[in-house]
Amino acid sequence: MPKKYHITAQVMPPRFAPVPKYSMIEKEGCLGCLQCAKRECVYDVYKNRKFDPEQMIDSIDYLCKNCLRCIQGCKNQIISKMCNPDYQALGDEYWKPALISSLWDQATSGKIPVSGAGYRGPFSGPGFDSMWTDMSEIVRPTRDGIHGREYISTSVDIGRKLAQLDFGPRGELLSVAPPLVEIPVPFIFDKLPFGVMNENVRTGLVRAAEIVGTMLVIPQSDIDWKLMAHIDNIIPLITALTPIREHDAASRPQTGESLLGEIIARARMIELEDGPDVAKQMAAVKGINPSVVTCIRMPASKTVAGRVEELTRSGAEVIHIIADWQGEETCDPAETGHAAPSPRFIKEVLREVHLNLIDKALRDEVTIIAGGGIAMAEHVAKAIICGADLVGVDMALEVALECRMCKRCLHGLSCPVTIEAVDSEWAALRIRNLICSWHSQLIEVLGAMGIREVRRLRGEVGRALFFEDLEKEAFGDVRIAPDTYYSTR
Amino acid sequence: MSESPQTLTIQQDSYAHLRGREAMDTPSRFRNRVSKYRVFRSSACTACNKCAELCPYGVHVRSGDRMLRPREAFCIGLACRSNDFYCISQCPEKALSMALNPLFETMGDARWSADMILATWVMAETGDVPSGGLEYEFGRSGGGFDKLAFDFPKKPAISLDEEEIDLSVELNRSGDEAERISIDIPVYGGGMSFGSVSEHTILGRCIAARNWNTFTCTGEGGYIESIVPFAKHVITQVATGLFGVREETIQRARIIEFKYAQGAKPGLGGHLLGDKVTPQVARMREAVAGSSLFSPFPFHSVYSVEDHKKHVDWIKAITPRSLISVKVSTPTDVDMVAVGSYYAGAHIVHIDGSYGGTGAAPDIAKKNIAMPIEYAIPKVHKFLREEGVRDRIVLVASGGLRNPWDIAKAIALGADAVVIGTAEMVALECIRCANCESGRGCARGIATTDPELTELIQVDYAARRLSNLYLAWSKELKRILKRLGMRSIRELVGRTDCLMRLRS
């Protein structure tokens, strides 16, 4: 058995105080009681209270754990709380405030978010919230999740896989195994749809990818000689292949002279944008470096399932399907710039792609990476259940660096948390913490499902429960309330 | 051995004064109540006392020549605007004003709305549902119980007096030689261990269970000596860590509950953080103080229904008259698990849905793993019926049931009775801050073993509040049955025709 994969997390404090959910309010009128309710604070919030003149923030709002004892104990009732509008303004309808603040906590501590007193969210919702993962009760092999003695593997192989092996007349192996890249976690870091991605951030992300053993997609134009030292953890996204196409694909260009040639020659994996001549580009890349794994990157669109099938038939090794940052289908490649009419969620797109490949007996030959809208650890498991082999993480990484998803950068405005100025090492360790937490959470759900390795989770819809099915099964025989019901209430 | 709780003789019942089911007014133990509305009185007030004369809820009180601070917790708020006794418009000096309390908006969540928390406090205080202004029938979760409503007939088929409506449930329907146990309300308390909650909380639950002839459960934390007098109403839980499980604690119990999984963290096992393992807790669990305690998942000796039967047979050999309850979570094959439990000799199959739970659990587990109880009840009920064994086993549901309406809906979906945990905590003025697990534990003294915090709750208070809660629930359940024209709660089981789905 290989060495057990483990990420060691360490607290990495945020640069800015987290945006608290509530704000304390205190009216005038303190009576100066000797037995003040504030002194009885179980969490010593008032004792450790500080004012930060830099950020104009009173620590009380984020230290407080909302037990309400001071509010209910103050003799003149001068203390109260209210919702913090800054918190409610975080993110958007997909990247909800609670999600962002949970990601911040995970990046700070590296721990699984744990809380008491049951689930507090909505019953179900759109997208990934309309499915649950299963567990198995008594009849499966033993496993103990993250505290376990048994090994639950989270590693995945990226690349094309042979459907069968061919042997010669004397039993010698004729098949040539295509190159594979194995990473210990089922996610890669993707380039960001928006947000700050300068040298500091990029260096931090590459460093984090190195620590946890995964890879980061970087557009070729952003790769310099300094980054070449970390090429094992970089997936170059090649957009301009013209310098190579001038040569005959078979004759290798002079590497070492051009950076691009060097990138292709030394990379373990390369991404290419989908397009009419993508097959030619793949061949050109393979011509330079036959051991590189090529990945075709394409937006999630109405026609994606057919295109994936076509590419798989023509020998594609890996296909990276990208939804937008809220996990929705973007647009047809033909009519770029327009949102797809009634866009599907990545979950539906993946199920279609996956089932179509199964129908055509092609599924095991190609690796599918799903990206866009992966915002929580549960999304990793759910995307894989819906048919991806692994996922690409993007904005969640930026949120680990305290991004508030305010989208000011989209309008060319400054970043309120100056992500451009982060220290690379700090960024790397925050992201390591986030990944540590996600990895642990993934093991928790895999353990509960009775699945010992994430490879077996792919397309395992039998280990998931879907809202539509459950509603129908449980309440199908319950009639719908008539309109008169609402008018009488 | 003399220190061992199991060797102590049964003590005298020192809580005799808490007997009975009548409402025992038990106000908040905190100085300031949390109210939904704030009522302000400006300096223009002349203390004419008109508001006090008008308000039927007792918000305004005059003391001497001045008015006291309004008792806002009793105000029904905006619903009062159409009344002719609406103090705000009736005040001759225009000295009164009213608004939603900003604090109220910070409370609650989708499942347990702030309204529901406050309404539960009212029930625990008064022994009846609130008179107005608080929505306690539906939460804001947008699905499950919150999207199911009763379709009451305009006039019930038979008109009944609430007195003659029966809420009792028989817990042994197998017809075997074990004891015939019946509970007076279709509710009993879920397992909350000593360690996760305080001794005072546990005692309060025991007394309330005795008053209502129902049960509470030890959870997996041992059988503390002070609850031995209530043994007739205490279920001994046998869970995977086997903490506190001894021959005496098994023999003492009329019901033994096997906990295979729990809804909040299905498939993950239990975890008591080292901070909460005080010397007392450690002694009870036969463990080392200060070190975290894990209950593994699953039972490492059970990998099949046959293995499970072996467990059941052990218990039956030790205590042949006790009932066996099997607590499981709600995976997609929960129906098969339920049938397997029946054939292995269980009297009660207890399904615990994924949205409930009182203890600390990973957020990812609470949200995602296994199905909500609303789906599991009809699934198991129908399957047991198809297998022809529904009449021989008792189906008990738990996991996110919050109020009498949820209970009635769960029973209409196919359960015989329900188990509750969080609602009891809320009755003891839990505000669901979710910090049960960290440091010294609950700042409000409910889920803690910290000696100082434990003193925030007295046994009398806990017993009265919980007894009141059961009273309020049984009153409301009887009202529901009356409107449906049903003489017994048992008639409601599986009656999905009484329900309607609301649009989302």
mmCIF file of C-alpha atoms in Angstrom, chain A residues 66-69 72 116-118 120, chain B residues 28-30 34 107-109 112-114 116-122 124 192 197 201 357-359 421-436 442-447 457 461 465-466:
data_model
loop_
_atom_site.group_PDB
_atom_site.id
_atom_site.type_symbol
_atom_site.label_atom_id
_atom_site.label_comp_id
_atom_site.label_asym_id
_atom_site.label_seq_id
_atom_site.Cartn_x
_atom_site.Cartn_y
_atom_site.Cartn_z
ATOM 1 C CA ASN A 66 -24.114 34.811 19.850
ATOM 2 C CA CYS A 67 -25.093 33.236 23.138
ATOM 3 C CA LEU A 68 -27.069 36.433 23.924
ATOM 4 C CA ARG A 69 -26.249 36.189 27.604
ATOM 5 C CA GLN A 72 -30.427 39.064 28.205
ATOM 6 C CA GLY A 116 -23.971 21.652 16.855
ATOM 7 C CA ALA A 117 -27.753 21.527 16.872
ATOM 8 C CA GLY A 118 -28.586 20.150 13.452
ATOM 9 C CA ARG A 120 -29.805 25.092 9.571
ATOM 10 C CA SER B 28 -37.285 32.576 31.324
ATOM 11 C CA ARG B 29 -34.277 32.177 33.586
ATOM 12 C CA PHE B 30 -32.722 35.234 31.984
ATOM 13 C CA VAL B 34 -36.054 38.200 23.795
ATOM 14 C CA MET B 107 -31.976 34.730 15.504
ATOM 15 C CA GLY B 108 -33.052 31.456 14.014
ATOM 16 C CA ASP B 109 -32.397 29.869 10.661
ATOM 17 C CA TRP B 112 -35.814 26.738 13.094
ATOM 18 C CA SER B 113 -37.099 30.203 12.407
ATOM 19 C CA ALA B 114 -36.847 32.826 15.130
ATOM 20 C CA MET B 116 -40.474 28.958 16.123
ATOM 21 C CA ILE B 117 -37.769 29.338 18.770
ATOM 22 C CA LEU B 118 -39.754 32.017 20.571
ATOM 23 C CA ALA B 119 -42.981 30.034 20.220
ATOM 24 C CA THR B 120 -41.283 26.991 21.764
ATOM 25 C CA TRP B 121 -40.167 29.179 24.656
ATOM 26 C CA VAL B 122 -43.754 30.284 25.153
ATOM 27 C CA ALA B 124 -42.292 25.708 27.693
ATOM 28 C CA MET B 192 -28.252 12.826 24.710
ATOM 29 C CA VAL B 197 -25.538 17.694 28.075
ATOM 30 C CA THR B 201 -30.708 18.772 31.807
ATOM 31 C CA GLY B 357 -29.372 16.011 15.726
ATOM 32 C CA THR B 358 -28.285 17.931 18.775
ATOM 33 C CA GLY B 359 -24.586 17.239 18.990
ATOM 34 C CA GLY B 421 -33.976 16.299 20.982
ATOM 35 C CA THR B 422 -33.447 19.791 19.679
ATOM 36 C CA ALA B 423 -36.966 20.916 20.588
ATOM 37 C CA GLU B 424 -36.264 19.969 24.200
ATOM 38 C CA MET B 425 -33.048 21.956 24.115
ATOM 39 C CA VAL B 426 -34.936 24.941 22.731
ATOM 40 C CA ALA B 427 -37.520 24.564 25.485
ATOM 41 C CA LEU B 428 -34.608 25.034 27.901
ATOM 42 C CA GLU B 429 -33.848 28.295 26.091
ATOM 43 C CA CYS B 430 -31.297 27.060 23.611
ATOM 44 C CA ILE B 431 -30.973 29.694 20.904
ATOM 45 C CA ARG B 432 -29.241 27.395 18.428
ATOM 46 C CA CYS B 433 -25.979 29.324 18.427
ATOM 47 C CA ALA B 434 -24.364 26.010 17.399
ATOM 48 C CA ASN B 435 -21.400 26.310 19.765
ATOM 49 C CA CYS B 436 -22.359 23.221 21.757
ATOM 50 C CA CYS B 442 -22.967 25.651 25.954
ATOM 51 C CA ALA B 443 -22.830 29.218 27.243
ATOM 52 C CA ARG B 444 -26.454 28.881 28.254
ATOM 53 C CA GLY B 445 -25.769 25.890 30.469
ATOM 54 C CA ILE B 446 -27.695 23.225 28.576
ATOM 55 C CA ALA B 447 -25.105 21.192 26.698
ATOM 56 C CA ILE B 457 -30.080 25.470 34.836
ATOM 57 C CA TYR B 461 -36.786 24.669 35.878
ATOM 58 C CA ARG B 465 -40.277 23.620 31.087
ATOM 59 C CA LEU B 466 -40.149 20.190 29.438
#
